[in-house]
Amino acid sequence: MQASSNLLNWILWTPFIGVIGVLLLPKSKENAIRWWSLINTAVTFALTLVLYSKFDTTVPGMQTAFNVKMPWISSFNIFYSLGVDGISLPMIILTGLLFFLCILSSWTVNKQVKGYFALFLFLQSTVFGVFLAMDFFLFYVYWEVMLIPMFFLIGIWGGENREYAAVKFFLYTFFGSILMLVGMVALYYASGKGVDSFNILALQGGKFSSLNLELFGTSVSFAKLFFIFLFIGFAIKVPVFPFHTWLPHAHVQAPTAVSVILAGVLLKMGTYGFLRIAYPIFPAASVHFADAIAWLGLVNVIYGAFCAMAQTDVKKLVAYSSVSHMGFVMLGLAAMTVTGMNGAVLQMFNHGTSTAMMFLLIGILYERSHHRWIVRPDGSKGFGGLYTQLPRFSIVFIIAMFASMGLPGLSGFISEALIFLGIYEKYTTITVLALIGLLLGAAYLLWMFKRMFFGDVIEECKSYTDMNAREIAYMVPLCVAVIVFGIYPAPVLNVMRASVGKLVSMLATY
Amino acid sequence: MGQNYLASLSHYVPELLACLTMFGLILIEATYKEEEKGRGFFFLSAYLGLGSVMTFSFFSLSKPAVTIFTNSLVIDPFSSIMKVIMVLGTLLAVYITSQSKDIEGNLKPEFVIMATGVLVGGMLLSSANNMLVLFIGIETLSILSYVLASLRKGDDRSSEAGLKYSLYGGISSGIMLFGMSHIFGVLGTINFTEMAAALKGVETAQLAILMPSFLLFLVGLGYKIACVPFHMWAPDVYEGSPLPVTAFFSIVPKVAGLAALIRISHNFFAVEGALNIGWVGVLSIIGALTMTVGNVSAIGQRSVKRMLAYSSISHAGMMLMGVLVISELGTRSVIFYSLTYLFMTMAAFMVVSFVNDKYGNDHFERFNGLIFRYPLMSIALAVVMFSLAGIPPFSGFVAKFHIFTALLTKKYYVLAIIAGLNSVVALYYYLKIVRLMVLKDAESKDTIGGFNILNQSVVVALTVPVVLLGVFWEKLLLMADGAKIFIQ
């Protein structure tokens, strides 16, 4: 065994070692717990960068050098198998980065510090599990286990309405995963219960396109039915339009760092699920439903933007803007062209950084103001003239806002442009309509900015202090990422190109 | 002939030991004065007796199947594993009884003695290879259960529960006997093996009598498993009985009924044909209804005990899904499910019992902020709740996964989806208790006397397999291979 071949194991289990470390530290040593978590996530992030440096960008599909495979339950041919390709690598690096920065931003958490950091690191481990798993069963287990730390993180450290939000989040996602579970077991039998029956890679390639099954006496296409099952499971996570209602609650109630992870990483697990599981396993059905996915994506873009515009709570506004931006990812996925898919994966990464910035900034502001009203329920202004009071904060906010708006030169622009280029030929109408969504995005963000940062300074805002060194420390890496990948996206694009190309060429045959 | 009987006895040790334990306990109880509190020796002998029953059942796991007493009983690995589960359930129920305050001191020995009697009935039921033995098993189990249900003599609710239970029980036994007599009329035998052989040659006209007769036969078993629509007695009995009795009812009679149902299904309905289709159809409707009704009724409960009791109905429905597949995989899934369910439900009932003893009721609010006072117990209960809802990496998920694999081998997609949606509904009320326990602030700082070191370690010991079996379940699967015996 070479050293590199255990790298994925290390990435997956280092946060777990962190959990054990936190649990062993005494409750009263709060700073020790914080530092330990920080070091742990820093090591994990460094490991993901090592993975990046060793990654061979010319290889399409799985990088066999990193594969880990051990039998787990041999009677069902379930394996503990990990792998990485160009689609999962950006997500893994994003996860490493965001968790590291979130630990820094969680420094001010004072309630049950030990439990918070233990659950947070546990969450990181499960998220890595989802992005690394190459066995459907293992993927499913991580996908579900993740709900447990999330439930407690929202439920204990969240806002006033946290319990409702936590329960709704849990039940919604669980509902989706149950359909996925049925689909997974059905796939196991459809593929002949062989050695590879839970192997995501071996299931790929449209083996089930011609299979039919009897349902109440009528013949139904196996692939189409279970594509819909998987679609619902993943769509709830994204969230795609009719399944999005858990998101505003979960985002608004969750503590800052958890919102960042939720928007930055967890939403991507849904779209990652399409790219890793739903599309490759049921290519024919994916092509069949591409129109529906595109239209749902469009609804996400427009509807999310309108909802965002109507919000008076700035965190809710950003939460709905996530719905809108994930709609672009869905559009890119529906395109099924190399450009569009590349754009979608890039958008997953870029939205992760830009929305993380937005949520972190709102968190910073909230620590000073203890409210998030743009306009209070009684009609008075919640914030005003922040620009003159908090100059450093405002500059970072402007960068984040423009990145999320898709201004040229910042990261959001490139991915959205790629998505539109990729989708234009196939869905011209949708492209044009989605461009309106882009316009709406600019409208609600700028309007929000105007109301909060310009105008007269309201009395309350005069006491706010500007960002401190710790806050600057965790915003700078994100600012850099947003600007650098806006000008030079090649480091991310190069990684994914081969793998995305492989997926698209497979889809193209249907 | 006489020698045959003597030789049979050597395979019949667990049952004999259980009977012996029961009689021994009656004698020991007689030596106590009414007002004496401790009864340490009594419980010690109960543990020893039940422990020896379990050891002997455990050792017969590896032995090949034999039929004894002129083919009227079959002792095979399947029946042995079911017995192990039942004895374990009884042992834990006895332990809860010894610690509980919900059941008065002088009633505790009565419960233990009768629970052992129910166990004997259940063991008989799981080994029955003859309709009459099956009937005797059911009646042994039932008659003692009626007494158990009305254990609190002064309490109206308890008496009502006992009366309802015995009325429903009497009627369903009658219906069952009626069905049996028709089956005997058509097939001319009451021995399962001979019946299975006779079934191969039946004509269509005979089928028309047989099918309804088997349905009548099912009534008796369905009543023991408390599946819809034979569950009317369950809410009253679960509410009226003391907590340890409810815990006992939620596992032992169900496992016994399921064991008998599995054996019958495998013997008579494994062959494709009209009988198979009819039986599976009926069982799927019953199973789907049971899951749904159990779950929906559990949602509105204020008392955690009742919530657990209703959810036990829904879990029985889930296990029926494994039964109706009639395959090795299905049987294995039921064995796995009932074993993990035993650990989960007993750990849950135990925690609830101690909270109930402290406050006099077990309403959901009593669990508020439990984690701040008893972190270990709260984590254990949370693990058990997540596991009951079927969330990985706990064993409840693996059990659910097995049921799904069993259902989908036969391509019962609709049933799998109904089962899946039910677990979403179930998650809601399981989550409720976790939510109150972890997310709410504590109402008071009282210490709960029941949570002493011994009891905490028992609860933790029950939770450990819930976690371990969720990750390393290969080993248990090998044990559950006892189910193979059915595939002839």
XYZ file of N, CA, C and O in Angstrom, chain A residues 72-76 78 112 137 140-142 144-145 147-148 151-152 155-156 162-164 166-167 170-171 174-175 178-179 181-182 184-186 188-189 193 198 213-216 222 225-226 229, chain B residues 329 332 372 382 386 389-394 397-398 400-402 404-406 408-409 411 413-414 416-417 419-421 423-425 427-428 431 434-436 438-440 470-474 477:
376
model
N -17.727 -5.274 3.632
C -18.389 -4.899 4.880
C -19.396 -6.000 5.232
O -19.226 -6.710 6.216
N -20.432 -6.120 4.426
C -21.406 -7.179 4.644
C -21.354 -8.066 3.417
O -21.952 -7.746 2.392
N -20.648 -9.173 3.505
C -20.421 -9.927 2.267
C -21.679 -10.630 1.780
O -21.809 -10.870 0.597
N -22.608 -10.953 2.679
C -23.781 -11.670 2.180
C -24.649 -10.791 1.292
O -25.427 -11.301 0.505
N -24.517 -9.488 1.418
C -25.249 -8.602 0.513
C -24.312 -7.917 -0.467
O -24.710 -6.986 -1.168
N -22.001 -5.828 0.165
C -21.844 -4.420 0.510
C -20.382 -4.186 0.849
O -19.784 -4.960 1.606
N -23.078 25.137 25.508
C -22.671 23.733 25.376
C -21.602 23.524 24.307
O -21.798 22.821 23.314
N -24.885 1.566 -0.734
C -25.332 1.371 0.654
C -24.586 2.310 1.603
O -25.183 2.958 2.458
N -25.818 5.744 1.172
C -27.108 5.928 1.828
C -26.944 6.082 3.333
O -27.566 6.935 3.957
N -26.087 5.243 3.915
C -25.882 5.309 5.362
C -25.368 6.693 5.748
O -25.898 7.330 6.662
N -24.376 7.199 5.031
C -23.857 8.523 5.360
C -24.898 9.609 5.129
O -25.017 10.563 5.887
N -28.002 9.425 5.477
C -28.976 9.444 6.564
C -28.353 9.852 7.889
O -28.945 10.606 8.646
N -27.174 9.330 8.173
C -26.541 9.613 9.466
C -26.351 11.117 9.612
O -26.483 11.663 10.703
N -28.241 13.361 9.052
C -29.411 14.044 9.606
C -29.317 14.186 11.120
O -29.841 15.135 11.690
N -28.666 13.232 11.774
C -28.660 13.255 13.242
C -27.894 14.469 13.773
O -28.453 15.257 14.533
N -29.853 17.641 12.926
C -31.041 17.834 13.750
C -30.673 18.519 15.066
O -31.301 19.493 15.479
N -29.615 18.028 15.705
C -29.247 18.615 16.994
C -28.625 19.995 16.814
O -28.862 20.888 17.628
N -31.483 22.196 16.170
C -32.436 22.180 17.278
C -31.916 22.771 18.576
O -32.682 23.321 19.353
N -30.618 22.653 18.851
C -30.108 23.158 20.130
C -29.569 24.573 19.996
O -29.812 25.418 20.839
N -36.452 27.033 16.484
C -35.504 26.024 16.019
C -36.066 24.611 15.998
O -35.745 23.829 15.118
N -36.940 24.314 16.956
C -37.419 22.931 17.022
C -38.244 22.577 15.798
O -38.070 21.526 15.200
N -39.140 23.484 15.448
C -39.971 23.254 14.273
C -39.093 23.067 13.044
O -39.277 22.135 12.264
N -35.957 22.136 12.869
C -35.159 20.916 12.911
C -36.008 19.700 12.557
O -35.595 18.846 11.772
N -37.223 19.649 13.124
C -38.082 18.500 12.855
C -38.496 18.475 11.397
O -38.485 17.438 10.740
N -35.650 17.301 9.248
C -35.406 15.872 9.428
C -36.458 15.047 8.683
O -36.133 14.151 7.898
N -37.727 15.368 8.905
C -38.796 14.566 8.311
C -38.769 14.658 6.794
O -38.915 13.660 6.097
N -35.850 12.727 5.411
C -36.052 11.305 5.653
C -37.062 10.739 4.657
O -36.890 9.638 4.142
N -38.087 11.502 4.375
C -39.080 11.081 3.392
C -38.413 10.816 2.047
O -38.624 9.788 1.416
N -36.242 7.658 2.084
C -36.939 6.367 2.092
C -37.199 5.903 0.660
O -36.981 4.743 0.322
N -37.614 6.858 -0.188
C -37.839 6.497 -1.583
C -36.533 6.029 -2.212
O -36.497 5.097 -3.006
N -34.133 4.595 -0.626
C -33.821 3.265 -0.090
C -34.546 2.181 -0.889
O -33.947 1.171 -1.258
N -35.828 2.428 -1.161
C -36.581 1.450 -1.949
C -35.916 1.291 -3.320
O -35.714 0.177 -3.804
N -32.846 1.827 -4.076
C -31.545 1.180 -3.937
C -31.691 -0.333 -3.857
O -30.975 -1.075 -4.529
N -32.658 -0.782 -3.035
C -32.839 -2.221 -2.881
C -33.342 -2.830 -4.194
O -32.911 -3.913 -4.600
N -34.232 -2.097 -4.873
C -34.733 -2.599 -6.151
C -33.587 -2.739 -7.143
O -33.513 -3.709 -7.899
N -30.542 -3.339 -6.429
C -29.731 -4.486 -6.006
C -30.249 -5.749 -6.664
O -29.481 -6.568 -7.172
N -31.562 -5.916 -6.697
C -32.110 -7.115 -7.311
C -32.050 -7.036 -8.826
O -31.750 -8.021 -9.481
N -27.932 -9.164 -7.893
C -27.365 -9.493 -6.587
C -25.902 -9.886 -6.655
O -25.406 -10.610 -5.807
N -24.095 -3.166 -5.287
C -24.218 -1.885 -4.601
C -23.126 -0.928 -5.054
O -22.968 0.145 -4.503
N -41.479 -3.385 -15.031
C -42.040 -4.072 -13.880
C -43.540 -3.889 -13.856
O -44.088 -2.958 -14.439
N -44.198 -4.831 -13.197
C -45.651 -4.826 -13.123
C -46.089 -4.032 -11.902
O -45.607 -4.269 -10.795
N -46.983 -3.098 -12.098
C -47.514 -2.350 -10.965
C -49.016 -2.239 -11.166
O -49.459 -1.600 -12.114
N -49.788 -2.887 -10.329
C -51.245 -2.924 -10.466
C -51.648 -3.342 -11.875
O -52.518 -2.742 -12.487
N -38.928 0.340 -15.401
C -38.170 0.285 -14.149
C -37.333 1.547 -13.979
O -37.359 2.207 -12.941
N -39.437 4.785 -13.281
C -40.032 4.816 -11.945
C -38.976 5.125 -10.900
O -39.137 6.012 -10.053
N -37.852 4.402 -10.959
C -36.874 4.586 -9.898
C -36.028 5.833 -10.109
O -35.472 6.359 -9.150
N -38.022 8.180 -8.141
C -37.756 7.983 -6.708
C -36.464 8.682 -6.300
O -36.425 9.435 -5.328
N -35.164 -15.585 3.081
C -34.773 -14.202 3.343
C -35.805 -13.499 4.221
O -35.462 -12.763 5.154
N -35.572 -14.752 7.760
C -34.372 -14.198 8.373
C -34.609 -12.743 8.773
O -34.188 -12.298 9.836
N -29.911 17.039 30.493
C -29.100 17.833 31.419
C -28.946 17.140 32.758
O -28.056 17.456 33.534
N -32.251 8.272 23.013
C -32.234 8.879 21.681
C -31.766 7.862 20.645
O -32.356 7.755 19.562
N -33.996 6.699 17.470
C -33.533 6.777 16.078
C -33.535 5.390 15.453
O -33.868 5.210 14.281
N -36.949 4.261 14.548
C -37.407 4.931 13.335
C -36.683 4.404 12.105
O -37.084 4.689 10.986
N -35.617 3.655 12.321
C -34.918 3.072 11.177
C -33.901 3.998 10.550
O -33.847 4.134 9.333
N -33.108 4.635 11.388
C -32.081 5.518 10.855
C -30.724 4.870 11.047
O -30.422 4.399 12.139
N -29.912 4.793 10.000
C -28.587 4.233 10.184
C -27.759 5.147 11.060
O -28.063 6.337 11.143
N -26.721 4.719 11.712
C -26.140 3.370 11.651
C -26.660 2.458 12.756
O -25.881 1.683 13.282
N -27.914 2.527 13.085
C -28.423 1.694 14.162
C -29.134 0.467 13.605
O -29.539 0.437 12.448
N -32.352 0.280 11.430
C -32.235 0.515 9.992
C -31.922 -0.787 9.271
O -32.508 -1.086 8.229
N -31.007 -1.562 9.829
C -30.631 -2.820 9.177
C -31.842 -3.740 9.107
O -32.086 -4.407 8.092
N -34.958 -2.833 8.981
C -35.849 -2.306 7.947
C -35.309 -2.644 6.565
O -36.063 -3.049 5.677
N -34.011 -2.506 6.424
C -33.368 -2.835 5.151
C -33.645 -4.293 4.781
O -33.946 -4.602 3.629
N -33.567 -5.178 5.764
C -33.828 -6.583 5.489
C -35.261 -6.817 5.054
O -35.520 -7.608 4.155
N -37.100 -4.724 3.543
C -37.196 -4.213 2.171
C -36.603 -5.202 1.180
O -37.179 -5.462 0.128
N -35.441 -5.744 1.510
C -34.845 -6.704 0.576
C -35.779 -7.898 0.406
O -35.942 -8.394 -0.704
N -36.389 -8.342 1.518
C -37.290 -9.484 1.418
C -38.484 -9.144 0.533
O -38.863 -9.911 -0.351
N -38.728 -6.914 -1.797
C -38.426 -6.642 -3.200
C -37.937 -7.873 -3.951
O -37.928 -7.870 -5.175
N -37.550 -8.950 -3.236
C -37.264 -10.178 -3.993
C -38.509 -10.632 -4.707
O -38.452 -11.197 -5.780
N -40.790 -8.555 -5.578
C -41.250 -7.384 -6.337
C -42.532 -6.772 -5.769
O -43.404 -6.327 -6.503
N -43.419 -3.869 -4.743
C -42.959 -2.480 -4.646
C -43.897 -1.621 -3.809
O -43.475 -0.800 -3.011
N -45.193 -1.851 -4.024
C -46.167 -0.996 -3.335
C -46.062 -1.180 -1.822
O -46.040 -0.218 -1.061
N -43.478 -2.129 -0.191
C -42.222 -1.536 0.280
C -42.398 -0.040 0.475
O -41.913 0.536 1.451
N -43.131 0.580 -0.447
C -43.309 2.029 -0.320
C -44.218 2.356 0.864
O -43.948 3.294 1.624
N -44.490 0.615 3.543
C -43.662 0.410 4.735
C -42.721 1.591 4.925
O -42.531 2.080 6.043
N -42.156 2.065 3.833
C -41.228 3.186 3.924
C -41.913 4.445 4.424
O -41.427 5.111 5.340
N -43.078 4.739 3.843
C -43.783 5.952 4.264
C -44.188 5.858 5.723
O -44.167 6.843 6.454
N -42.503 4.505 8.019
C -41.385 4.803 8.912
C -41.140 6.307 8.970
O -40.581 6.797 9.948
N -41.587 7.038 7.944
C -41.503 8.502 8.037
C -42.477 9.019 9.099
O -42.133 9.876 9.918
N -43.705 8.446 9.061
C -44.691 8.850 10.063
C -44.159 8.520 11.456
O -44.250 9.321 12.389
N -41.152 8.265 12.433
C -40.057 9.146 12.834
C -40.593 10.363 13.567
O -39.977 10.856 14.509
N -41.779 10.826 13.127
C -42.322 12.033 13.737
C -42.479 11.871 15.248
O -42.035 12.709 16.024
N -39.172 11.189 17.077
C -38.382 12.408 17.151
C -38.902 13.325 18.252
O -38.140 14.075 18.856
N -37.168 12.658 21.446
C -35.775 13.120 21.399
C -35.746 14.641 21.509
O -34.930 15.223 22.230
N -36.674 15.261 20.810
C -36.748 16.718 20.815
C -36.958 17.240 22.236
O -36.224 18.115 22.699
N -37.945 16.674 22.920
C -38.223 17.157 24.274
C -37.039 16.915 25.189
O -36.671 17.752 25.998
N -33.819 16.592 24.519
C -32.557 17.272 24.245
C -32.740 18.773 24.078
O -31.905 19.561 24.517
N -33.832 19.171 23.438
C -33.934 20.579 23.063
C -34.638 21.443 24.104
O -34.481 22.650 24.108
N -35.423 20.819 24.983
C -36.161 21.614 25.966
C -35.317 21.807 27.218
O -34.412 21.027 27.495
N -26.021 -2.437 14.141
C -26.225 -1.540 13.012
C -25.013 -1.489 12.111
O -25.119 -1.127 10.944
N -23.853 -1.818 12.638
C -22.646 -1.741 11.822
C -22.122 -3.127 11.486
O -21.797 -3.433 10.343
N -22.085 -4.000 12.479
C -21.545 -5.346 12.243
C -22.679 -6.359 12.330
O -22.856 -7.002 13.340
N -23.457 -6.459 11.282
C -24.596 -7.360 11.377
C -24.362 -8.675 10.683
O -25.216 -9.540 10.680
N -23.195 -8.825 10.112
C -22.937 -10.075 9.403
C -23.043 -11.286 10.342
O -23.635 -12.297 10.016
N -26.486 -12.382 11.178
C -27.124 -12.986 10.019
C -26.815 -14.464 9.960
O -27.661 -15.282 9.643
